[in-house]
N, CA and C atoms as an extended XYZ file, in Angstrom:
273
Properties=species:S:1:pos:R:3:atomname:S:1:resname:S:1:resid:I:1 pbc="F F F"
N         4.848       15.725      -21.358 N   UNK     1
C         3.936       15.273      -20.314 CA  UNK     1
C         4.683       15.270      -18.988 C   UNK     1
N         4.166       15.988      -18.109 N   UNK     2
C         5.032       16.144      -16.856 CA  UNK     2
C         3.763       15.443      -15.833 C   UNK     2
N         4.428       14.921      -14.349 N   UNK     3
C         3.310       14.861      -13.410 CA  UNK     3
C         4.236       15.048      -12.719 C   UNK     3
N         3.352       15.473      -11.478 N   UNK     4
C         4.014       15.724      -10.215 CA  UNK     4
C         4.568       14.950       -9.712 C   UNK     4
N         5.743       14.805       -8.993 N   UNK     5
C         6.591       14.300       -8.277 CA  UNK     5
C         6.321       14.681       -6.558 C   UNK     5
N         6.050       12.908       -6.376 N   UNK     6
C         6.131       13.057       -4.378 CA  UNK     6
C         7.421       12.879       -3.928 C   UNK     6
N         8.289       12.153       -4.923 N   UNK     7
C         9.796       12.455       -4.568 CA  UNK     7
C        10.325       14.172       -4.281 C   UNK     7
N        10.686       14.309       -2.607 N   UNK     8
C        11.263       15.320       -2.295 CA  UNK     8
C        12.560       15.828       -3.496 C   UNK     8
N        12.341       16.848       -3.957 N   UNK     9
C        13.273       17.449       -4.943 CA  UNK     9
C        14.844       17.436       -4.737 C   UNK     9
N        14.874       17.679       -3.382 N   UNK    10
C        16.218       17.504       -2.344 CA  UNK    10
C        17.053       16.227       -2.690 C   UNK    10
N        16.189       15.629       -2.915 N   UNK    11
C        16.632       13.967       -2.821 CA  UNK    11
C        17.886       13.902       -3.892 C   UNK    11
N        18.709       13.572       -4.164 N   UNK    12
C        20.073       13.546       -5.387 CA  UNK    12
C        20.326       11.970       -5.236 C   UNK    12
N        20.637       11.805       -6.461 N   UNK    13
C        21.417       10.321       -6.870 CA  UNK    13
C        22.227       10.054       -6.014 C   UNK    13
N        23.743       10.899       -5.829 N   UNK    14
C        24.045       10.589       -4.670 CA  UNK    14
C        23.415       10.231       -3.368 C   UNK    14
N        22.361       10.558       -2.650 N   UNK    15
C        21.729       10.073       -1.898 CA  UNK    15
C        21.736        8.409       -1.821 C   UNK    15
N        20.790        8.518       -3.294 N   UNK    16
C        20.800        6.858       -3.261 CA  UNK    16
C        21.816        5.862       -3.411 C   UNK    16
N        22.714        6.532       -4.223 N   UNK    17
C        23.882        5.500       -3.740 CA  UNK    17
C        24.370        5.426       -2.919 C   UNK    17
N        24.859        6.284       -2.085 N   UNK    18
C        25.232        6.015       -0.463 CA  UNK    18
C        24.433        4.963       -0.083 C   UNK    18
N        23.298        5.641        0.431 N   UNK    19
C        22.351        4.550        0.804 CA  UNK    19
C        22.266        3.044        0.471 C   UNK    19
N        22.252        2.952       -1.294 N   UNK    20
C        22.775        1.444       -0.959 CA  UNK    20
C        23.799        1.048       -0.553 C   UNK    20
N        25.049        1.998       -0.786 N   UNK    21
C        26.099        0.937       -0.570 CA  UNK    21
C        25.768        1.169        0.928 C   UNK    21
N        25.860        1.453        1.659 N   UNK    22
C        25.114        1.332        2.823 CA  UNK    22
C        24.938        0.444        3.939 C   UNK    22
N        23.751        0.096        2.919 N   UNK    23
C        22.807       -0.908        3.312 CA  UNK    23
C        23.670       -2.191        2.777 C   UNK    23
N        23.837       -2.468        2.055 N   UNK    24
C        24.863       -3.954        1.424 CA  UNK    24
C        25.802       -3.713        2.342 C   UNK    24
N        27.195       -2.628        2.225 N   UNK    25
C        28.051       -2.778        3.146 CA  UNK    25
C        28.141       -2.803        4.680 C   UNK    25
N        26.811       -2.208        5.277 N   UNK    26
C        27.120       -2.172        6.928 CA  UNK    26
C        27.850       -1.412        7.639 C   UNK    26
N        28.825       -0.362        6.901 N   UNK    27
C        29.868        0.164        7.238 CA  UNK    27
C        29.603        1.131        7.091 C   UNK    27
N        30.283        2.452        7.522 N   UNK    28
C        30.104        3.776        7.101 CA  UNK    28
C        31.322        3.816        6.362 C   UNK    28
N        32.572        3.340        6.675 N   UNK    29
C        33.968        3.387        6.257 CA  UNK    29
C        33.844        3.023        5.178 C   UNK    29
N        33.523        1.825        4.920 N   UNK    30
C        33.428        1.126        3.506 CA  UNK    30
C        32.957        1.608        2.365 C   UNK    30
N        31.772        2.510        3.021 N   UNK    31
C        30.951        2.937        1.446 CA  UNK    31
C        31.763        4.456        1.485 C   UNK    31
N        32.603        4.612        2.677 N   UNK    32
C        33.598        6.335        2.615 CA  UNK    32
C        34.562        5.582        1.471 C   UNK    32
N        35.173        4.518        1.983 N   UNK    33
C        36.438        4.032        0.801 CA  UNK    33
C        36.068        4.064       -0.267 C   UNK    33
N        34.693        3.308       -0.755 N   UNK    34
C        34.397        2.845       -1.963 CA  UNK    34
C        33.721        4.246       -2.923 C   UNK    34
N        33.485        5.547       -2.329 N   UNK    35
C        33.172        6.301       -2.818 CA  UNK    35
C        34.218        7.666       -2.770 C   UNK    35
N        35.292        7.562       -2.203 N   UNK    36
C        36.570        8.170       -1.972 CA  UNK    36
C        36.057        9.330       -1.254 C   UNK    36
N        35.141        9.267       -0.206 N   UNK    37
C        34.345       10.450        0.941 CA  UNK    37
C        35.309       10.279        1.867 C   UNK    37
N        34.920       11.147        2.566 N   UNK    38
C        35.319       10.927        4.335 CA  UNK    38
C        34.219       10.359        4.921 C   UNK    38
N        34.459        9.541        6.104 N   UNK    39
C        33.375        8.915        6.652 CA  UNK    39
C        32.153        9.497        7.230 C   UNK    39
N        32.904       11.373        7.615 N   UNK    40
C        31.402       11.803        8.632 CA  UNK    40
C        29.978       12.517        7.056 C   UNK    40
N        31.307       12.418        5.949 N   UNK    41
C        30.449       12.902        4.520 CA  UNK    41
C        29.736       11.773        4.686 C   UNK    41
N        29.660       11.010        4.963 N   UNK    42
C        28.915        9.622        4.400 CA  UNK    42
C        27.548        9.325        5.526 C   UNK    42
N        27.924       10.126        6.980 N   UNK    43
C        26.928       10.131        7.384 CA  UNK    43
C        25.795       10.909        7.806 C   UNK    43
N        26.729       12.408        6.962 N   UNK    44
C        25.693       13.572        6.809 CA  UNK    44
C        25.181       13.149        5.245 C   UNK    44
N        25.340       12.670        4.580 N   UNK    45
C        24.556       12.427        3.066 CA  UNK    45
C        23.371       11.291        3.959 C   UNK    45
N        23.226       10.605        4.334 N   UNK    46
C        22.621        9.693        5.442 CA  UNK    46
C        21.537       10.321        5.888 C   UNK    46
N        22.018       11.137        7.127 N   UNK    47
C        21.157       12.280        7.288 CA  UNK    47
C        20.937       13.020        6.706 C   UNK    47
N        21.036       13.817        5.670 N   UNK    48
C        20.179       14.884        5.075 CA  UNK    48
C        19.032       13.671        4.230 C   UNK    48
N        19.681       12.372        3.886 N   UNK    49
C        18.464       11.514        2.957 CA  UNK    49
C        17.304       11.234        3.943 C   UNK    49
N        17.595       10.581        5.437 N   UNK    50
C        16.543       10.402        6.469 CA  UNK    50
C        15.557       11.834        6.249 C   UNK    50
N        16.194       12.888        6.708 N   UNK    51
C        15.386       14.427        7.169 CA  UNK    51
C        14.607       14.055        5.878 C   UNK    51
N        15.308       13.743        4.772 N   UNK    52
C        14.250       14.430        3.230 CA  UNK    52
C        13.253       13.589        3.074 C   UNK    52
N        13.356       12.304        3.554 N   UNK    53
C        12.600       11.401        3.416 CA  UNK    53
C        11.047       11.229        4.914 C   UNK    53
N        12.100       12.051        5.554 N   UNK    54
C        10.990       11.941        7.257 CA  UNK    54
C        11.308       10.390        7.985 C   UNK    54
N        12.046        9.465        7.631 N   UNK    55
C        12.243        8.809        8.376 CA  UNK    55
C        13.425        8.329        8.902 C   UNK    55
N        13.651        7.197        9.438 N   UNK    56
C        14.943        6.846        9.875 CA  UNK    56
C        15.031        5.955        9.391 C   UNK    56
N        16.786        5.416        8.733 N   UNK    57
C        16.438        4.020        7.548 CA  UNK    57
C        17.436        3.425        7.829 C   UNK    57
N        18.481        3.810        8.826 N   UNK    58
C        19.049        2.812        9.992 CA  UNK    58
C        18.900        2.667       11.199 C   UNK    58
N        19.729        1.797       11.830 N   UNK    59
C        19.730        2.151       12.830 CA  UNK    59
C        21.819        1.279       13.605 C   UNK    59
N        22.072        2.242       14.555 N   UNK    60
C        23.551        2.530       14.151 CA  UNK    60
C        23.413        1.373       15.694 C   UNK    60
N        24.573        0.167       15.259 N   UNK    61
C        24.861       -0.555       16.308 CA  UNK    61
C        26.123       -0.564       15.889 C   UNK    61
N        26.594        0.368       17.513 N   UNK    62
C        28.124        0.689       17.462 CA  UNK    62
C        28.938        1.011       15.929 C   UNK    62
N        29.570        0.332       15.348 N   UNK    63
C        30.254        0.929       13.614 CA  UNK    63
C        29.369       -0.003       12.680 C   UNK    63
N        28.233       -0.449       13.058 N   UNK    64
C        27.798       -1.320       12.182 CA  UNK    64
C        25.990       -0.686       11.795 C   UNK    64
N        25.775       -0.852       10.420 N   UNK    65
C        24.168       -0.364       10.480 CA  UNK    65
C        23.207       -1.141       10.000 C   UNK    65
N        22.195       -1.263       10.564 N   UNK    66
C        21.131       -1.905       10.030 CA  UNK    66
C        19.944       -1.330        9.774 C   UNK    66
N        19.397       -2.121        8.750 N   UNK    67
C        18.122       -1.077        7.893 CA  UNK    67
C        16.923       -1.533        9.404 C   UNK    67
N        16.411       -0.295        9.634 N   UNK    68
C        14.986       -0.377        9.850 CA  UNK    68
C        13.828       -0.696        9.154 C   UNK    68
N        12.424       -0.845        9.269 N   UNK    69
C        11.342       -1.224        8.441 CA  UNK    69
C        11.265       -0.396        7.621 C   UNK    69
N        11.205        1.065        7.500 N   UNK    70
C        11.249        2.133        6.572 CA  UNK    70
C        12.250        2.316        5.576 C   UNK    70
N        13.271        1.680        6.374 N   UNK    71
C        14.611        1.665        5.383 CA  UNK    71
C        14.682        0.667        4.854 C   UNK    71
N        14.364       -0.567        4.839 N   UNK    72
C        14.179       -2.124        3.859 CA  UNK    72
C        13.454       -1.988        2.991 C   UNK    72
N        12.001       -1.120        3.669 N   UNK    73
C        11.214       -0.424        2.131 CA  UNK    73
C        11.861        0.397        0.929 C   UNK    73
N        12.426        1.230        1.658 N   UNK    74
C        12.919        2.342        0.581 CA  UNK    74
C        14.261        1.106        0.071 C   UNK    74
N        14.459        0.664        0.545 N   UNK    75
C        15.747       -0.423       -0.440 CA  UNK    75
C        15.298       -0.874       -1.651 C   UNK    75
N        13.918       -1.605       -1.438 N   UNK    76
C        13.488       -1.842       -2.226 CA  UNK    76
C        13.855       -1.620       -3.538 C   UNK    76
N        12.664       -0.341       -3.129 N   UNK    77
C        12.342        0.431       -4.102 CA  UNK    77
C        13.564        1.385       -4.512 C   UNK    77
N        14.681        2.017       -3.874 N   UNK    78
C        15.543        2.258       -4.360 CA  UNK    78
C        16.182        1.575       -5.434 C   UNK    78
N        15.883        0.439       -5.404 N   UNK    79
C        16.865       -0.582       -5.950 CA  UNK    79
C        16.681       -0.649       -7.426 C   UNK    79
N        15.404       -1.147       -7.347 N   UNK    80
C        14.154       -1.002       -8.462 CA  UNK    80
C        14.843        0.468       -9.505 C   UNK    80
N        14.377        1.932       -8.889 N   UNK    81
C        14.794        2.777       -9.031 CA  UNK    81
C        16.133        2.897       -9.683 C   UNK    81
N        17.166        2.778       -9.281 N   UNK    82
C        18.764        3.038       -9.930 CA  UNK    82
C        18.334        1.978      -11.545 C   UNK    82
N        17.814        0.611      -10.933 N   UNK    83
C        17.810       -0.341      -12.350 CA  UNK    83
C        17.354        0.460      -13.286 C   UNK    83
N        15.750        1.360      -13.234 N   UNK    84
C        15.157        1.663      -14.572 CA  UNK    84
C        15.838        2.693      -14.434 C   UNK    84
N        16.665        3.453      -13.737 N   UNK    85
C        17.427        4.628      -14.732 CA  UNK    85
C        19.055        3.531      -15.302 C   UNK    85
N        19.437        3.128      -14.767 N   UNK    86
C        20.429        2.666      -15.558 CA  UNK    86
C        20.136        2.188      -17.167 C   UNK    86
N        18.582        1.547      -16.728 N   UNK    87
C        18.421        0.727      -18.460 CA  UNK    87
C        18.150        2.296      -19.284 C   UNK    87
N        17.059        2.784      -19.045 N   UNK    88
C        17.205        4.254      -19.214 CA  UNK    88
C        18.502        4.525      -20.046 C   UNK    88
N        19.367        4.625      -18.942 N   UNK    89
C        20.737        5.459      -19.690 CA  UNK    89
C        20.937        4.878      -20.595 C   UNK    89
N        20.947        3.141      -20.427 N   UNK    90
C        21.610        2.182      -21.488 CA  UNK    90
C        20.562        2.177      -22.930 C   UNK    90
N        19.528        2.755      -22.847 N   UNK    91
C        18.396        3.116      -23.951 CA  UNK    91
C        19.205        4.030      -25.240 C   UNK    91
């Protein structure tokens, strides 16, 4: 049984984890350390997730980021998301 997917295909796991750590850390550096990236990798994975998504899901004050309304949504639900694939895996 397949259905269509409105999730952009583009979209990769990696995506979403950046993104959270992200969003929890505030940093671009931090989630570069904690994922052993370079920092500007961390903010082109960022941007290519905004473009795929059509919106903007920070917003950059000086080295620090904060989620916008579009981006607190998709946290959400990101969040949600990683859980049922983790239990998933753990199935």
């Amino acid at each position: 049984m397949h259905t269509q997917s409105i999730i952009h295909p583009g979209i990769k796991l990696r995506h979403i984890r950046v993104f959270l750590d992200a969003a929890a850390a505030g940093t671009l550096s931090a989630v570069a350390r904690s994922h052993g990236i370079s920092q500007p990798e961390v903010s082109r994975t960022l941007a290519e997730l905004e473009t795929l998504l059509g919106n903007r899901l920070f917003e950059r004050q000086g080295r620090r980021l904060s989620l916008t309304g579009p981006g607190s949504l998709f946290l959400r639900h990101a969040n949600a998301g990683l859980r049922a694939l983790d239990a998933g895996a753990m199935a």
